[in-house]
Tab-separated table of C-alpha atoms in Angstrom:
chain	number	residue	atom	x	y	z
O	1	UNK	CA	15.531	6.622	30.843
O	2	UNK	CA	16.827	9.673	32.541
O	3	UNK	CA	19.089	12.973	31.915
O	4	UNK	CA	22.191	11.121	33.533
O	5	UNK	CA	21.739	7.719	31.636
O	6	UNK	CA	20.489	8.829	28.276
O	7	UNK	CA	19.557	12.348	28.066
O	8	UNK	CA	16.705	13.080	25.603
O	9	UNK	CA	16.535	9.316	24.641
O	10	UNK	CA	16.763	5.769	26.275
O	11	UNK	CA	18.962	2.907	26.966
O	12	UNK	CA	18.125	-0.831	26.641
O	13	UNK	CA	19.094	-4.340	27.848
O	14	UNK	CA	17.772	-7.440	26.035
O	15	UNK	CA	19.228	-10.550	27.859
O	16	UNK	CA	20.460	-13.129	25.370
O	17	UNK	CA	21.552	-15.725	27.894
O	18	UNK	CA	22.602	-15.840	31.634
O	19	UNK	CA	25.973	-14.383	30.566
O	20	UNK	CA	25.286	-12.132	27.591
O	21	UNK	CA	22.903	-9.246	26.636
O	22	UNK	CA	22.455	-6.892	23.844
O	23	UNK	CA	22.847	-3.394	25.307
O	24	UNK	CA	22.388	-0.313	23.410
O	25	UNK	CA	21.495	3.410	23.681
O	26	UNK	CA	19.407	5.614	21.238
O	27	UNK	CA	20.201	9.203	20.981
O	28	UNK	CA	18.690	12.256	19.066
O	29	UNK	CA	21.305	13.683	16.704
O	30	UNK	CA	19.569	17.019	17.214
O	31	UNK	CA	20.978	17.030	20.630
O	32	UNK	CA	24.028	14.703	20.729
O	33	UNK	CA	26.976	13.442	18.553
O	34	UNK	CA	27.478	9.752	17.971
O	35	UNK	CA	30.697	10.021	20.188
O	36	UNK	CA	28.635	11.071	23.211
O	37	UNK	CA	26.292	7.943	22.616
O	38	UNK	CA	29.504	5.826	22.879
O	39	UNK	CA	30.745	7.511	26.031
O	40	UNK	CA	27.155	7.369	27.762
O	41	UNK	CA	26.861	3.506	26.782
O	42	UNK	CA	30.427	2.743	28.172
O	43	UNK	CA	29.829	4.763	31.457
O	44	UNK	CA	26.323	2.751	31.870
O	45	UNK	CA	28.261	-0.744	31.109
O	46	UNK	CA	31.097	0.036	33.479
O	47	UNK	CA	28.574	1.170	36.213
O	48	UNK	CA	25.950	-1.876	35.722
O	49	UNK	CA	28.256	-4.454	34.405
O	50	UNK	CA	31.839	-4.019	35.590
O	51	UNK	CA	34.274	-6.202	33.828
O	52	UNK	CA	31.874	-6.880	31.044
O	53	UNK	CA	33.430	-7.575	27.652
O	54	UNK	CA	31.981	-6.013	24.327
O	55	UNK	CA	32.084	-8.690	21.691
O	56	UNK	CA	30.195	-6.793	18.959
O	57	UNK	CA	29.185	-3.212	18.046
O	58	UNK	CA	26.619	-1.985	15.673
O	59	UNK	CA	25.264	1.418	15.064
O	60	UNK	CA	22.589	3.009	12.665
O	61	UNK	CA	19.980	5.649	12.246
O	62	UNK	CA	16.302	5.466	12.696
O	63	UNK	CA	14.625	7.962	10.570
O	64	UNK	CA	11.536	9.990	12.044
O	65	UNK	CA	8.111	9.798	10.723
O	66	UNK	CA	7.440	12.743	8.266
O	67	UNK	CA	3.912	11.870	6.967
O	68	UNK	CA	2.658	10.735	3.814
O	69	UNK	CA	4.924	12.429	1.473
O	70	UNK	CA	7.847	9.861	1.936
O	71	UNK	CA	5.654	6.832	0.791
O	72	UNK	CA	5.619	7.227	-2.940
O	73	UNK	CA	7.172	9.084	-5.801
O	74	UNK	CA	5.311	8.664	-8.937
O	75	UNK	CA	4.971	4.774	-9.652
O	76	UNK	CA	7.877	4.278	-7.117
O	77	UNK	CA	6.368	2.786	-3.912
O	78	UNK	CA	8.632	3.168	-0.778
O	79	UNK	CA	8.078	1.039	2.354
O	80	UNK	CA	9.542	0.734	6.035
O	81	UNK	CA	12.371	2.776	7.350
O	82	UNK	CA	13.011	4.238	3.769
O	83	UNK	CA	9.341	5.540	3.931
O	84	UNK	CA	10.132	6.652	7.484
O	85	UNK	CA	7.229	4.519	8.667
O	86	UNK	CA	8.716	4.370	11.893
O	87	UNK	CA	7.369	4.834	15.572
O	88	UNK	CA	9.080	8.160	16.401
O	89	UNK	CA	8.868	7.648	20.160
O	90	UNK	CA	10.364	4.074	20.428
O	91	UNK	CA	12.138	3.805	17.047
O	92	UNK	CA	10.215	0.523	16.538
O	93	UNK	CA	9.562	-0.095	12.783
O	94	UNK	CA	9.434	-3.852	11.858
O	95	UNK	CA	5.494	-4.047	12.161
O	96	UNK	CA	5.165	-0.920	10.112
O	97	UNK	CA	7.727	-2.072	7.645
O	98	UNK	CA	5.873	-5.327	7.112
O	99	UNK	CA	2.509	-3.657	6.973
O	100	UNK	CA	3.659	-0.809	4.511
O	101	UNK	CA	5.198	-3.449	2.348
O	102	UNK	CA	1.980	-5.400	2.239
O	103	UNK	CA	-0.029	-2.651	1.276
O	104	UNK	CA	2.515	-1.507	-1.208
O	105	UNK	CA	2.637	-5.040	-2.731
O	106	UNK	CA	-1.011	-5.054	-3.269
O	107	UNK	CA	-1.071	-1.675	-4.736
O	108	UNK	CA	1.902	-2.627	-7.089
O	109	UNK	CA	-0.274	-5.842	-8.140
O	110	UNK	CA	-3.267	-3.502	-8.919
O	111	UNK	CA	-0.962	-1.247	-11.149
O	112	UNK	CA	0.734	-3.949	-12.898
O	113	UNK	CA	-2.419	-5.767	-13.802
O	114	UNK	CA	-3.840	-2.615	-15.077
O	115	UNK	CA	-6.693	-2.212	-12.446
O	116	UNK	CA	-5.242	1.183	-11.816
O	117	UNK	CA	-4.582	3.422	-14.869
O	118	UNK	CA	-2.914	6.585	-13.400
O	119	UNK	CA	-0.096	6.936	-10.801
O	120	UNK	CA	-2.317	9.274	-8.973
O	121	UNK	CA	-4.792	6.571	-8.399
O	122	UNK	CA	-2.234	4.797	-6.369
O	123	UNK	CA	-2.724	6.967	-3.531
O	124	UNK	CA	-5.920	5.410	-2.556
O	125	UNK	CA	-4.202	2.001	-2.151
O	126	UNK	CA	-0.791	3.090	-1.138
O	127	UNK	CA	-0.088	4.830	0.949
O	128	UNK	CA	-3.753	5.271	1.474
O	129	UNK	CA	-4.546	1.941	3.169
O	130	UNK	CA	-1.364	2.150	5.228
O	131	UNK	CA	-2.250	5.497	6.746
O	132	UNK	CA	-5.757	4.602	7.198
O	133	UNK	CA	-4.379	1.790	9.436
O	134	UNK	CA	-1.346	3.299	10.982
O	135	UNK	CA	-1.284	7.228	10.351
O	136	UNK	CA	-3.096	8.325	13.424
O	137	UNK	CA	-0.918	6.279	15.623
O	138	UNK	CA	2.386	7.431	13.671
O	139	UNK	CA	1.158	11.126	13.986
O	140	UNK	CA	0.594	10.759	17.792
O	141	UNK	CA	3.923	9.068	18.447
O	142	UNK	CA	5.605	11.854	16.449
O	143	UNK	CA	4.021	14.404	18.848
O	144	UNK	CA	4.638	12.398	21.813
O	145	UNK	CA	8.442	12.467	20.900
O	146	UNK	CA	8.152	16.200	21.013
O	147	UNK	CA	7.195	16.012	24.627
O	148	UNK	CA	9.358	13.029	25.718
O	149	UNK	CA	12.453	14.950	24.698
O	150	UNK	CA	11.546	17.664	27.001
O	151	UNK	CA	10.740	15.609	30.180
O	152	UNK	CA	13.192	15.712	33.062
O	153	UNK	CA	13.952	12.963	35.572
O	154	UNK	CA	11.053	14.238	37.860
O	155	UNK	CA	8.728	13.936	34.959
O	156	UNK	CA	10.006	10.401	34.145
O	157	UNK	CA	9.381	9.259	37.666
O	158	UNK	CA	5.918	10.655	37.459
O	159	UNK	CA	5.125	8.848	34.119
O	160	UNK	CA	6.408	5.576	35.765
O	161	UNK	CA	4.291	6.025	38.887
O	162	UNK	CA	1.250	6.875	36.723
O	163	UNK	CA	1.754	3.916	34.534
O	164	UNK	CA	2.041	1.752	37.787
O	165	UNK	CA	-1.169	3.277	38.981
O	166	UNK	CA	-2.937	2.754	35.588
O	167	UNK	CA	-1.793	-0.785	35.454
O	168	UNK	CA	-4.092	-1.502	38.524
O	169	UNK	CA	-7.156	0.161	36.804
O	170	UNK	CA	-9.387	-0.806	33.893
O	171	UNK	CA	-8.845	1.852	31.262
O	172	UNK	CA	-10.893	0.206	28.522
O	173	UNK	CA	-8.267	-1.096	26.441
O	174	UNK	CA	-4.585	-0.262	25.672
O	175	UNK	CA	-3.712	2.610	23.306
O	176	UNK	CA	-1.530	5.690	23.312
O	177	UNK	CA	-4.355	8.155	23.757
O	178	UNK	CA	-5.895	6.291	26.602
O	179	UNK	CA	-2.733	5.853	28.556
O	180	UNK	CA	-1.923	9.537	27.974
O	181	UNK	CA	-5.344	10.543	29.347
O	182	UNK	CA	-4.898	8.263	32.339
O	183	UNK	CA	-1.415	9.737	32.995
O	184	UNK	CA	-2.726	13.101	32.999
O	185	UNK	CA	-5.662	12.298	35.171
O	186	UNK	CA	-3.270	10.531	37.918
O	187	UNK	CA	-0.303	13.106	37.347
O	188	UNK	CA	-1.905	16.506	36.361
O	189	UNK	CA	1.810	18.086	36.855
O	190	UNK	CA	2.314	16.496	33.329
O	191	UNK	CA	-0.285	18.753	31.826
O	192	UNK	CA	2.334	21.463	31.220
O	193	UNK	CA	3.761	19.316	28.471
O	194	UNK	CA	0.629	18.852	26.462
O	195	UNK	CA	1.230	22.095	24.575
O	196	UNK	CA	4.014	20.248	22.594
O	197	UNK	CA	1.177	17.985	21.219
O	198	UNK	CA	-0.633	20.718	19.378
């Protein structure tokens, strides 16, 4: 992370063997163009892996969570990325895709077997059950994305140091809200960004 490496976003490296890795960059299209992503990624590869050979390129879009409205149109149930059931902070969506598919499938079964008579009754089952389980988390990550994209490198350093400090303490479980509260307690300078969570 950092403004020089991936402004407003992040880069990743997933080792695949001792001689190969999946290296990528995520960018916000609101701030950057796809061409800039390629240039930033090339600069990173040249600096960290001089002489590395790119054997395959892939690109795509990750939608941002937009609430319940994307999950159903009449009796059409939408799941996964298509429903924008994505963690807006990291872009993660596999678990949410599987879970939304599960609840949509259960709701479809109820509808097809006649246990639900009206399309409007589907809301209780889908996206209802999914939103009950994941809605709060997805809303929080969407708000945290608004904070994340405003952080500068000093803020990122504070977050990393704060997370290191938190890892040495018992905070009563892991969750975004607890981690956020712990970060603010150890790094009050970050408090100025909380207005973006409202």
